[in-house]
Structures are given as C-alpha cells and as structure tokens.
Coordinates of C-alpha atoms and ligand atoms in Angstrom, one line a residue:
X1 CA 170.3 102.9 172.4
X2 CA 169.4 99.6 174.3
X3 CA 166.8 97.1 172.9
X4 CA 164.7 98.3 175.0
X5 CA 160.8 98.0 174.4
X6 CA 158.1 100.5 175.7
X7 CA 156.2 99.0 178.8
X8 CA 152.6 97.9 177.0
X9 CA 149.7 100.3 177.3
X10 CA 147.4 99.4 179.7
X11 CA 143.8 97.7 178.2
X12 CA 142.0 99.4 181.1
X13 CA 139.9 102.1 179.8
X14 CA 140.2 105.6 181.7
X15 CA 137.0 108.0 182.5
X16 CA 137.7 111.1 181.0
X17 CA 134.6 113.0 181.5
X18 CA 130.7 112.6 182.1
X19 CA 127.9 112.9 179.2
X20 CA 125.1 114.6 180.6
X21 CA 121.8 113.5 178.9
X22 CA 118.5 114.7 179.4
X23 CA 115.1 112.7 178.8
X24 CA 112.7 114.8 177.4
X25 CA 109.8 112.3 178.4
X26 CA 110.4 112.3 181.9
X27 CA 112.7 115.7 182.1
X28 CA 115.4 113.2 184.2
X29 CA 118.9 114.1 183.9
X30 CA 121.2 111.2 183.2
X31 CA 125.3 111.5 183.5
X32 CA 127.0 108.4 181.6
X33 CA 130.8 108.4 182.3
X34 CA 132.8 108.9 178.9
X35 CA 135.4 105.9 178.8
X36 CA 139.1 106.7 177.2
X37 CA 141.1 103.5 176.4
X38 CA 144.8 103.3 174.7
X39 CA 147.9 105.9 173.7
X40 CA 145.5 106.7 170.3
X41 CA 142.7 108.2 172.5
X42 CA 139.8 106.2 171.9
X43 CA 136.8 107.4 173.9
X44 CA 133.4 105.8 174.0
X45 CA 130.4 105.7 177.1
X46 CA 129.1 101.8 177.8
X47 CA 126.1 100.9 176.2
X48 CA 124.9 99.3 179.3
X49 CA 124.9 103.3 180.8
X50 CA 122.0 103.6 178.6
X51 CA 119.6 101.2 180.1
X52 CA 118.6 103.0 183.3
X53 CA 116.7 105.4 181.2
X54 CA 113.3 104.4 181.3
X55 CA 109.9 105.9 181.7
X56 CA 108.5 103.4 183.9
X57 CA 110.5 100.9 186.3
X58 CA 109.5 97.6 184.2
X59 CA 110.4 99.1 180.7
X60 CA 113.7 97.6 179.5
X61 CA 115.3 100.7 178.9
X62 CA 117.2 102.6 176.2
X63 CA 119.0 100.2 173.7
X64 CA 121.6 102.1 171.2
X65 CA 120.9 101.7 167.4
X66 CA 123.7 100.8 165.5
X67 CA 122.7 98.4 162.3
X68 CA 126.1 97.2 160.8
X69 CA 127.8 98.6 164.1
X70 CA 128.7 102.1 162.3
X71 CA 129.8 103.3 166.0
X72 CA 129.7 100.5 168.2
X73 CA 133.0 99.0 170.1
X74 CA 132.6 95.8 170.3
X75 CA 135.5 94.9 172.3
X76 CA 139.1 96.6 173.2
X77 CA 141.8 95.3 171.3
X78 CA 145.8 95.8 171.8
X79 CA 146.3 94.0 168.2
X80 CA 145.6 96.4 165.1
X81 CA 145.4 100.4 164.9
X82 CA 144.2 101.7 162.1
X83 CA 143.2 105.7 161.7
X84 CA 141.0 105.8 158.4
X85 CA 141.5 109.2 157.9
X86 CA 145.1 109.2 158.1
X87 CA 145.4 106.2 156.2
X88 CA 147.5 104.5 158.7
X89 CA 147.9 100.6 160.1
X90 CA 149.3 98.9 162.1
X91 CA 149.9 95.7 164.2
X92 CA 150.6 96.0 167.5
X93 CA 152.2 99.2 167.1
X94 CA 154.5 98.5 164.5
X95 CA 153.7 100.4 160.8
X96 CA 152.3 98.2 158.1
X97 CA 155.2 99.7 155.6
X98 CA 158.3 98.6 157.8
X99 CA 156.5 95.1 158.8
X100 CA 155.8 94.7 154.5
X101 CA 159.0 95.8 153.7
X102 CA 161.2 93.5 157.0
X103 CA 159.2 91.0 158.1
X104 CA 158.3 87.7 157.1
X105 CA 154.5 86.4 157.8
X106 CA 155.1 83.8 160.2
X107 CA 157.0 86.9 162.2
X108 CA 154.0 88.5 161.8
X109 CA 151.7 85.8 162.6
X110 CA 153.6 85.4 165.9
X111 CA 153.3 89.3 166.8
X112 CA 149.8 89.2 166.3
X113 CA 149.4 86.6 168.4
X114 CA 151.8 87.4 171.7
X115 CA 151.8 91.4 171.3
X116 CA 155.9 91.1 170.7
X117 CA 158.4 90.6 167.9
X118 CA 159.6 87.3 169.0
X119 CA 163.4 85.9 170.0
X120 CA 165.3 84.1 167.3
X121 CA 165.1 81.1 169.6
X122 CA 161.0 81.8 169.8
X123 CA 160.6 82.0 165.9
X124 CA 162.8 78.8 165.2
X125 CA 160.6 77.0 167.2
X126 CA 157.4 78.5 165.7
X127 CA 158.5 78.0 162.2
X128 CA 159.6 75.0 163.1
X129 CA 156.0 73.7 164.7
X130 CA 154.1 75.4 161.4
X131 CA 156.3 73.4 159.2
X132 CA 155.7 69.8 160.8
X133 CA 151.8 70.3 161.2
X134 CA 151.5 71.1 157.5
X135 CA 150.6 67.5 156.8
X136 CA 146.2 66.3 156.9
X137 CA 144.8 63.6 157.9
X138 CA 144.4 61.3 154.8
X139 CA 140.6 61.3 154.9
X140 CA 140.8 65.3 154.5
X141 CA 141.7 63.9 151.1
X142 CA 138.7 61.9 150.0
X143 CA 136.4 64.3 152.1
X144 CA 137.8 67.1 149.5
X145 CA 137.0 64.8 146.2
X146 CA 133.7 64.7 147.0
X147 CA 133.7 68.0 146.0
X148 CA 132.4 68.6 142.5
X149 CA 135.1 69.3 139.8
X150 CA 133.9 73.1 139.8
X151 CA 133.4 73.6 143.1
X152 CA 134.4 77.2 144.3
X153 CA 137.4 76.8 146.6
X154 CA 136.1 79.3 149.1
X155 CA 133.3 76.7 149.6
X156 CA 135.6 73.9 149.6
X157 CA 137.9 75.5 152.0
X158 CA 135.2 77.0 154.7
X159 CA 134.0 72.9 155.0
X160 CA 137.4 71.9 154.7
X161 CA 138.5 74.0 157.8
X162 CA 135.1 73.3 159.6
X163 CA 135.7 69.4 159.1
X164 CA 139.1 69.3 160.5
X165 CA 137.0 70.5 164.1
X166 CA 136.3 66.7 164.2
X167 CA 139.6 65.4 163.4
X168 CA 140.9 67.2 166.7
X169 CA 137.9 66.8 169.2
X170 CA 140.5 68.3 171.9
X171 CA 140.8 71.3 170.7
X172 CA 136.9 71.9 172.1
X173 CA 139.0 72.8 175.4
X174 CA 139.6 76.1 174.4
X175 CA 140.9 77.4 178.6
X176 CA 143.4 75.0 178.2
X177 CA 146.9 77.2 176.8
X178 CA 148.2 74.1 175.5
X179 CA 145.3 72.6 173.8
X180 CA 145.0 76.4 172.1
X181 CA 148.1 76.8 171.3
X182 CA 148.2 72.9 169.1
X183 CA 145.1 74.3 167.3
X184 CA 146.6 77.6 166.2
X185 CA 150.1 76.3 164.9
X186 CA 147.8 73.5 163.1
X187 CA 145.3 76.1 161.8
X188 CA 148.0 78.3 160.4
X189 CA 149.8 74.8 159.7
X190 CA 147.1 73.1 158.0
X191 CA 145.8 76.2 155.5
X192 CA 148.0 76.4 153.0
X193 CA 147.9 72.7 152.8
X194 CA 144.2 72.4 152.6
X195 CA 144.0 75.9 150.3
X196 CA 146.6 74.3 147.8
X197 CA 144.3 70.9 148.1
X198 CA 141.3 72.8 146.9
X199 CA 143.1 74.1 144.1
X200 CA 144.6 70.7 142.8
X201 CA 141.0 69.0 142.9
X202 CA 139.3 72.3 140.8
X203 CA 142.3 71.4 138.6
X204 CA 142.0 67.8 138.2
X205 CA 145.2 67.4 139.4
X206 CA 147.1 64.8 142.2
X207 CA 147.8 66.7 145.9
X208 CA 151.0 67.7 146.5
X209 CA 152.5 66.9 150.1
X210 CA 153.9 69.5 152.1
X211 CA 158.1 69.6 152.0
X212 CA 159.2 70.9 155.0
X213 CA 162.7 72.1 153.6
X214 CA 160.9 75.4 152.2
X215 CA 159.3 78.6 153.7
X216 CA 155.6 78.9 154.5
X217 CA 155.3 80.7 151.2
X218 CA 157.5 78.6 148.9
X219 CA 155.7 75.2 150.5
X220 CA 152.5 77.0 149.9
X221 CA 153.3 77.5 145.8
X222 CA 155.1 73.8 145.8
X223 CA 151.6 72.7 146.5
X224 CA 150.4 74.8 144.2
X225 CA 152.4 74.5 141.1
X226 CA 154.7 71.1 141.3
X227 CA 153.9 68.9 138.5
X228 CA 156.7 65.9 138.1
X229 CA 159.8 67.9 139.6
X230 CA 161.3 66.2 142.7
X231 CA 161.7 69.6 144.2
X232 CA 160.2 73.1 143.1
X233 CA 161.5 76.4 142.7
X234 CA 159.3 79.3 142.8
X235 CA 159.8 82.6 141.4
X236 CA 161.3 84.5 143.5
X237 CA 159.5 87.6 142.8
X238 CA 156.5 85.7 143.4
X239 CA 157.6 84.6 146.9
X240 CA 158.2 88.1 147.9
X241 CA 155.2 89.1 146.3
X242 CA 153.4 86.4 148.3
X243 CA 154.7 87.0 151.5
X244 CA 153.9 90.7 151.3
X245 CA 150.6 90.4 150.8
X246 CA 150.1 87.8 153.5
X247 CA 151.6 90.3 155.8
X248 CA 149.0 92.9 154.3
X249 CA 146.1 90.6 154.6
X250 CA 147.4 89.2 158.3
X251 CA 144.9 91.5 160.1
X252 CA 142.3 94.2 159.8
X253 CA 141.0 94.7 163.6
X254 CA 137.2 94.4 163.6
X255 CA 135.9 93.8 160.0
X256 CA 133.2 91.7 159.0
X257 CA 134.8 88.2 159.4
X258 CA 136.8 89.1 162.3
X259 CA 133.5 90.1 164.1
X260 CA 132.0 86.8 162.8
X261 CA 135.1 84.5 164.1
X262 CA 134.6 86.7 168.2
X263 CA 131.2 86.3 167.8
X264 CA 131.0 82.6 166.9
X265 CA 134.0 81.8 169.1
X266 CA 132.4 83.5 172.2
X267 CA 130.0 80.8 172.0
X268 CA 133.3 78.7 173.1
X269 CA 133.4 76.5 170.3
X270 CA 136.5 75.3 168.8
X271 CA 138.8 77.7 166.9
X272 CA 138.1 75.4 163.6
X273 CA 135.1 76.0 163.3
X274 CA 135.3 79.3 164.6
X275 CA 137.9 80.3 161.9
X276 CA 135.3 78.7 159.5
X277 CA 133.1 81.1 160.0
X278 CA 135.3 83.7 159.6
X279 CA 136.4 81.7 155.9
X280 CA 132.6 82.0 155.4
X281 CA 132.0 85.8 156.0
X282 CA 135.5 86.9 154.0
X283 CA 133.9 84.9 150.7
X284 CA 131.4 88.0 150.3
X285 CA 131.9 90.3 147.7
X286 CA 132.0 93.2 149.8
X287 CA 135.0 91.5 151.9
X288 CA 137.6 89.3 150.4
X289 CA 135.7 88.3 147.8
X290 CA 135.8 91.9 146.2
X291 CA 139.7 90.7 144.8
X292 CA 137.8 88.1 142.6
X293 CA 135.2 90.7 141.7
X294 CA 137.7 93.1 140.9
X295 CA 138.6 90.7 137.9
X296 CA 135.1 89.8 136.9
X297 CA 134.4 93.4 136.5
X298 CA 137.7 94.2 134.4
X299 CA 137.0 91.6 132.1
X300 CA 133.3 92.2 131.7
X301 CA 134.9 95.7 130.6
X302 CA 136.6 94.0 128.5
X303 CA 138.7 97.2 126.6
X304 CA 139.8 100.6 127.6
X305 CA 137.7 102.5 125.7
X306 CA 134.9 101.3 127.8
X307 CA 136.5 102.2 130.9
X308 CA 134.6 106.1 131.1
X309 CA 131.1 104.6 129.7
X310 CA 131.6 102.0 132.4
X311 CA 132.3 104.8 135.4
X312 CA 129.2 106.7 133.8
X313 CA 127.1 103.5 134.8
X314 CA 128.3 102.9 138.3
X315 CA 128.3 106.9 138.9
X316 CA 124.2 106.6 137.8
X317 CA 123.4 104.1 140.6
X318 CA 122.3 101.8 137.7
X319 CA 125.2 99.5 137.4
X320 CA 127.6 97.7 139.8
X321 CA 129.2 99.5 142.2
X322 CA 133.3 99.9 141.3
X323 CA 134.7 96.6 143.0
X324 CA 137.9 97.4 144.8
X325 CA 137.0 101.4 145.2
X326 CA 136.0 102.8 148.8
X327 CA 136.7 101.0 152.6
X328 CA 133.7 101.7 155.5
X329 CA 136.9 102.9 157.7
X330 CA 139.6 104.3 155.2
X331 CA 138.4 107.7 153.8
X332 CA 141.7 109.1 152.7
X333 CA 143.7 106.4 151.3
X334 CA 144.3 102.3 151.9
X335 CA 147.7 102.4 153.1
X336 CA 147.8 98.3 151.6
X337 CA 146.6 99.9 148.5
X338 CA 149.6 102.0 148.4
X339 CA 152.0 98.6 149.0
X340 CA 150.0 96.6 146.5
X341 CA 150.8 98.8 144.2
X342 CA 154.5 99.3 144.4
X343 CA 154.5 95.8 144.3
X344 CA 152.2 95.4 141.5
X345 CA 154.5 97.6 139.4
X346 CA 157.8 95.5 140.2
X347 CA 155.6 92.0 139.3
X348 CA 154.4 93.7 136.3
X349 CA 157.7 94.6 135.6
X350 CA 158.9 91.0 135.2
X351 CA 155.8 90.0 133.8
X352 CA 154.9 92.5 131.7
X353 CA 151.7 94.9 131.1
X354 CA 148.5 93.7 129.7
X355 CA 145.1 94.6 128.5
X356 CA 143.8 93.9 131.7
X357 CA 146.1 95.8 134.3
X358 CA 145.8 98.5 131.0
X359 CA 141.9 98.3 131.7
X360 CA 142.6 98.8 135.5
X361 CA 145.1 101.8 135.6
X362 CA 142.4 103.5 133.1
X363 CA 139.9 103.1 135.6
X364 CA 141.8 104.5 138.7
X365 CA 143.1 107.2 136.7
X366 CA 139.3 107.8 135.5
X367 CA 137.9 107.4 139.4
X368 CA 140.6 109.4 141.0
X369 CA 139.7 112.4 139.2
X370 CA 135.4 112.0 139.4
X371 CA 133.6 114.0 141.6
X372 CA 131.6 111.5 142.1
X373 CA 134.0 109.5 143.9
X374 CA 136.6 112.1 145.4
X375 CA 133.6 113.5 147.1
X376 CA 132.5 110.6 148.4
X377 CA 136.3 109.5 149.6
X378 CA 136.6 106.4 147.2
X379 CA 139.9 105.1 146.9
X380 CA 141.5 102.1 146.0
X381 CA 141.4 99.4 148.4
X382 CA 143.6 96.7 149.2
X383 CA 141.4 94.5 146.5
X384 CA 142.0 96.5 143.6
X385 CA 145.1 95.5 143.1
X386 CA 146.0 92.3 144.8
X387 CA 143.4 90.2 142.2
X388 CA 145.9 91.6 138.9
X389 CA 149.2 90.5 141.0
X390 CA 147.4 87.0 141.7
X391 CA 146.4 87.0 138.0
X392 CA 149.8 87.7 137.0
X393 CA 151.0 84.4 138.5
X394 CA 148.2 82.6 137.2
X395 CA 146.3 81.8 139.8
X396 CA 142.8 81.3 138.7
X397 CA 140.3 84.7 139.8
X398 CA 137.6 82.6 142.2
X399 CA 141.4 81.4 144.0
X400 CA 141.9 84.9 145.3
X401 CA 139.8 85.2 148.4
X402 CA 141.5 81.8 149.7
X403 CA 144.8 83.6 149.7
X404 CA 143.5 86.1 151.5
X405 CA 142.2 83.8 153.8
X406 CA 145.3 81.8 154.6
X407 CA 146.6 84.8 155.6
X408 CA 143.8 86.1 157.6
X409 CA 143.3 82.8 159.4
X410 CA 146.8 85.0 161.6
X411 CA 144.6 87.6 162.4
X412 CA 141.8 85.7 163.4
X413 CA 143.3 83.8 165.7
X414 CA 144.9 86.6 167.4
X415 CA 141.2 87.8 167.8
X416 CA 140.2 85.0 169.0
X417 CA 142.4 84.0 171.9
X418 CA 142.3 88.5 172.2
X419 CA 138.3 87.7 172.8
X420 CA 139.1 84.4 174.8
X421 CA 141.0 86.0 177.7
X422 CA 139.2 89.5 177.9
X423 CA 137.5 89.0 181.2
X424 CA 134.6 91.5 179.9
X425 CA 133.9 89.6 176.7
X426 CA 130.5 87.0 177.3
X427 CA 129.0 85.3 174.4
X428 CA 128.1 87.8 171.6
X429 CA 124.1 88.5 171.7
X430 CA 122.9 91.8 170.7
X431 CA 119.2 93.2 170.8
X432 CA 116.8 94.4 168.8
X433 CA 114.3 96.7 168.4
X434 CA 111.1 94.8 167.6
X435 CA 108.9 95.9 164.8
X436 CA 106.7 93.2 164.2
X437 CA 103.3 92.3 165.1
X438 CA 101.7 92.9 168.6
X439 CA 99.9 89.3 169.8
X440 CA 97.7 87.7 167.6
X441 CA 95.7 84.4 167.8
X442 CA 96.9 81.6 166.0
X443 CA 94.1 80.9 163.1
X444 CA 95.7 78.6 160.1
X445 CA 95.0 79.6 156.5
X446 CA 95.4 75.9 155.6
X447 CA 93.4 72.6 155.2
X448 CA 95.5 69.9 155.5
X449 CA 99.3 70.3 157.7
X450 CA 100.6 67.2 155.8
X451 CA 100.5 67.5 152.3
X452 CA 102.8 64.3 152.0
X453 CA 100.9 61.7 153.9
X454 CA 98.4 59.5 151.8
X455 CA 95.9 60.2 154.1
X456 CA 94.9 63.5 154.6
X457 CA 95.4 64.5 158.3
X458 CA 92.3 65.7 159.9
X459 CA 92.6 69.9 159.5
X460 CA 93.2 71.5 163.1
Ligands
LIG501 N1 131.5 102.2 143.8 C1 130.6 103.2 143.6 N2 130.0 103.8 144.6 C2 130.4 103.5 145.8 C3 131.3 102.5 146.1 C4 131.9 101.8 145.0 N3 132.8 100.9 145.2 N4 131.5 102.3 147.4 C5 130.7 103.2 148.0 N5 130.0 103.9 147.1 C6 129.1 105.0 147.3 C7 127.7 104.5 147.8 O1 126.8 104.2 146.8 C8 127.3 105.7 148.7 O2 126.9 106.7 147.8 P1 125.6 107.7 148.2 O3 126.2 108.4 149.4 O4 125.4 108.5 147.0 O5 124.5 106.7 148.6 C9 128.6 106.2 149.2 O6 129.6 105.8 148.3 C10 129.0 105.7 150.6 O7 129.1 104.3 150.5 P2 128.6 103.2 151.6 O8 128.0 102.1 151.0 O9 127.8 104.0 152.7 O10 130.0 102.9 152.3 P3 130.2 101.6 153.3 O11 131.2 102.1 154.2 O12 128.9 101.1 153.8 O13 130.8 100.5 152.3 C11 132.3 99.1 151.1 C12 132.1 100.2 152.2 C13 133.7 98.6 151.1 C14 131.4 97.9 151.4 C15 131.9 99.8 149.7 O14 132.7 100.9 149.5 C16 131.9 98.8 148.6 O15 130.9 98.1 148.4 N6 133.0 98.7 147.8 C17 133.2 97.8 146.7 C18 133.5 96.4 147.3 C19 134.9 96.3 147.8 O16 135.9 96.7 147.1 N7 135.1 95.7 149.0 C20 136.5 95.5 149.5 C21 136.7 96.3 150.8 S1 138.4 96.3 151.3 C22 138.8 94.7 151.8 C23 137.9 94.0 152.7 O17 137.2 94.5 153.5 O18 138.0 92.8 152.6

C-alpha cells in the first residue's frame, strides 16, 4: 500500500430532496430544498428558505427559533466530526484514540489548521517557528503585575491575550496569509508563555523564560515549575500526560467558545482578540471551567460517605448539578472521558490514590448506576477527570481551565481562518423575535436627570 491519501470531500453541500411545507394561514404550499453536506451525511434546509413565507408582502417572514442553537448549523466545517451518540471524534478524519495515543500536539495543531498530517520537513519548520515566538514583549510583564496577587488566571489570561492585539497592530490584516499565519504561530507561541506568567505572579514567584531546547510541553512545565535549576526536567509521565490532554482539548467543532471566537472574528478583528473571546467564553462553568468545578465540588464533599447523600441532592433539583456529568452533544459516552481515564489510572499509579480521586470513583460508580442519570444519558465528560490528573501534578484547581485553553487556542484558530475563507460566512448577526413593548411615548418618572451637578438641572 502506497501513502496515498483520500482526495478531500468536497465542502459543497448536495440537495438531496425537497421539504414540502404548508401554511395554514394562507393554505400556500412552500418546497424548501433539503441540503446534504460531507461523507457523514449531514442534512439540513437554509434558514434563509424560510423567509418567503409571509402572510402579507411587507411582513419580514418566518425566522427559525433556536435559543442556544439546539439545531442550528452555523457554518460547514471539514475540521472536527463528532457523532454524540456513537461517542466518536475526530479531527479531520483521523480518530481521537490513534491521534492521543501517536501524535504529538503541535502535529495536531498543524492538522487542524491545514486539513493534512504534515511532512517531516513542514513540522520541523512549525516546531521550529512555535519555539522562537515563545518569548513576550517585556511590558506583557509589568502589564501582568498589575494584576492583584489573587487574581484568577483565566481573567489574567483573557486580558493578557487581548493585550498582546496591540503589541502586533499588523495582525489587524487578517486577508493577508502571511500576516495570519505570524499571528497563529505567535498565538500558539505566546500561550504557554503567558499561561505559565499568570501562574508565577498568583504564586509570587519570578517569570521563567522560555528555553527553546525543550518540547512545547516540557517548555510549558519549565515555566511552570523551575525554581533555581539551570535547566529542568519534568516528569515524564507528566509530559505524556500533558500532551495527551492537549491533543484531547485541541478541538471540539462548534461549542460555546468556538462559536464566540467565529462570531467575534467575523467582525474581522484580529485573531488576539478574537481568541480572547473565546478564553473568555471557555472560563464558564458549564465549559472549561467545569474541570475547576469538578474539584470544588469533590472537596465540598469532602468524604466518601457523603458521596450518595450528595447524588440524593443534585437528583432533587435542589443542589448543584454533578460538575463533569452530561455533554449537550455526547449522549452515549465522552470518548475523551474514556482517554482521561486510562490516563488517570497510569498518573495515579505513579502518584498514588487519594481521598479525593477515592471521593470521585465513588461518585461515578454511584451516577453510572442512577436512574436518574442513565435515563437522562449523563456520563462523564472530558472534565471529570482531567481536574484530579492536574491536581495530581499540583497544579492549583482555578489553573485548570488555562490548560485547557492553551490547548484550545489550536482549535480556535483553525475555526477561525475555517470561518475566514468560507466565502458564505458574513459577520455573525442573528435575529430575534421581539417581545417587548409596542410604541410608547416617552414620559420620565424623574425630577432632576443630573443628580451629580450642584445645581439642579431644570426637569424636562
Ligand atoms: N447533573 C445533574 N443533572 C444534570 C446534569 C448534571 N451534570 N446535566 C444535565 N442534567 C439534567 C438536567 O437537569 C436535565 O434534567 P431534566 O430533563 O429533568 O430537566 C437533563 O439532565 C438534560 O440537561 P440539559 O441541561 O438540557 O442538557 P444540556 O445539553 O443543555 O447541558 C451541560 C449540557 C454540559 C451544560 C450539562 O450537562 C451540565 O451543566 N453539566 C455540568 C457541567 C459540565 O460538566 N460541563 C462540561 C461540559 S464538557 C466540556 C466542555 O464543554 O467544555
């Protein structure tokens, strides 16, 4: 067998059929083409078909309903599959297992990106540009110790990532290849440099520079951990751990920040701040944050013996929900999940078991065989496990969701330039349907506008 790779499936989207609709206010018949895109099957009719039907030529037309886009394609994209009822992933064709288990992240980071596995000769020179744009400017320094001493890194990071936009004003000419491609090798550059950063000043402790003799990961936890050493070592079971789930994390097709970096990019700002966004929409608790949750929750548990009265709570609707259980697209099983865990076991092997990962394994034991949750399709997610591997290498918990980020910031980018050179793709504006007040005339309830001013102004 030759090296051969399949010919790329085409991004143009088939019609496969017609939708015939029917408007029972005006008994018009309506057919909307039904739209099949990629090898997977896809289908989906265009939004857009909808707005002809009208009861009157000056109405706007039919809108489709969709609050938190349940059913809405908001773009095509060649970069992730993922079938939640299957429980599979993966990037630009490849399985999530094979690319966890042989690839490196920078590997992945380039797939993403370009749709192929690249050459030896393309990765040299891609880890080779990552590795000498790891260095910030200096005053990226003294803009981070204005930070206060407790300052949550996710905060520190999102403004840290959103400042840089003004350190490279050229990166504003986002149709220019070359000016795109400097600010995506500096973004995925720059991040563990400026995520380590954020971690020294919550610590107290000096910045470490970049060392361009080690791997993306091992620079990463040089930044991280060295103290007085003149070079550092990691643990190598920590670098693969690391490097794993920066694979895992790379990408996840159109989730809540991904949407947020299209949707602020497709305004054609700059990727930084751009990918700040997306920083700023994966701090939630019900995205990345969830890993740093996960934690919170297992220590407010605090034993295992409170592990069922805990599940009783969060089955009663009273209490928090179970942080790291359920996925809006995976209903079988998170195939991450299934990674993590594997490589949970081999770091806890090393490391050891403790109350807390004792506290955890109760309560997926516990969860996995409730009603309440197999019914509903709750399963572990990628977060459930992923905050008691970082624990493990002490990493402190509100740290978490930056390491997911530095490994998203991949898989936004590949959104990104994905969004940039779809010709069908305008900036993001969606519609609404209004429920507020008809016109009203303006009558103020108050007496004076300026409350401030010595005088009081005359009252309108
Ligand atoms: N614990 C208890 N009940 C839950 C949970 C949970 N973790 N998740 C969903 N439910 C219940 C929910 O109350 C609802 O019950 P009912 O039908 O009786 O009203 C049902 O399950 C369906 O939930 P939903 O809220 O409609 O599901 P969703 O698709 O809107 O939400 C989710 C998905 C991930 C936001 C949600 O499952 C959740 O909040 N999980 C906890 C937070 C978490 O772990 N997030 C990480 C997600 S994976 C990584 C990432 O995206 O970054």
């Amino acid at each position: 067998m030759g090296n051969t790779q399949p010919t790329p499936p085409s991004s143009e989207l088939r019609e496969t059929g017609t939708l015939d609709i029917k408007d029972s206010r005006t008994s018009k018949s309506y057919s909307v083409k039904i739209l099949e895109g990629g090898v997977e099957g896809d289908t989906a009719v265009r939004a857009m078909d909808f707005r002809q039907i009208k009861t009157s030529p000056d109405e706007f037309g039919l809108m489709t309903y969709d609050p938190a886009f349940m059913n809405t394609a908001s773009c095509k994209s060649a970069i992730t599959f993922i079938d939640g009822e299957k429980g599979i992933l993966r990037y630009r064709g490849y399985p999530i297992e094979q690319l966890a288990e042989k690839s490196t992240f920078l590997e992945v980071a380039w797939l993403l990106r370009h749709g192929e596995l690249p050459t030896q000769g393309e990765y040299d020179q891609w880890v080779h540009d990552i590795t000498y744009h790891t260095y910030v400017h200096e005053n990226i320094k003294t803009f981070l110790q204005g930070f206060r001493y407790d300052a949550h890194p996710m905060s520190m990071l999102c403004s840290a990532v959103a400042a840089l936009s003004s350190f490279y004003p050229e990166a504003k000419q986002i149709h220019d290849p070359e000016q795109r491609n400097i600010a995506i090798v500096r973004l995925l550059a720059k991040l563990p440099t400026l995520a380590a950063f954020c971690y020294r000043h919550v610590k107290g402790l000096p910045f470490i520079y970049p060392d361009n003799d080690l791997s993306y990961v091992e620079n990463f936890l040089s930044m991280v951990a060295r103290m007085s050493e003149s070079k550092y070592e990691a643990n190598p079971v920590f670098v693969k751990a690391l490097e794993i789930l920066f694979i895992l994390h790379a990408d996840h097709e159109q989730n809540c920040s991904a949407s947020a970096v299209r949707a602020v990019g497709s305004s054609q700002v700059d990727p930084f701040s751009a990918i700040a966004a997306g920083i700023a929409a994966l701090y939630g608790p019900l995205h990345g944050g969830a890993n740093e949750q996960v934690l919170r929750m297992i220590k407010e548990i605090g034993d295992k013996k409170n592990v069922a009265a805990f599940i009783e709570n969060v089955k009663s609707g009273k209490g928090a929900k179970l942080m790291g259980f359920g996925h809006r697209v995976y209903k079988s099983y998170d195939p991450r999940a299934k990674i993590v865990k594997k490589l949970a076991d081999e770091v806890f092997a090393q490391i050891g078991v403790d109350k807390d990962l004792e506290i955890a394994l109760e309560l997926e034991r516990i969860a996995l065989s409730d009603d309440y949750f197999v019914s509903r399709k709750l399963y572990p997610n990628v977060d459930f496990y992923t905050g008691l591997i970082y624990r493990s290498m002490a990493f402190p918990t509100d740290f978490f969701t930056v390491l997911f980020a530095v490994a998203r910031t991949s898989g936004w980018l590949a959104q990104w330039e994905e969004m940039l050179n779809d010709k069908e793709q305008k900036i993001a504006r969606p519609r609404q349907i209004y429920v507020g007040y008809g016109e009203r005339p303006f009558k103020s309830k108050l007496t004076n506008h300026f409350p401030n001013a010595k005088k009081p102004a005359p009252a309108k």
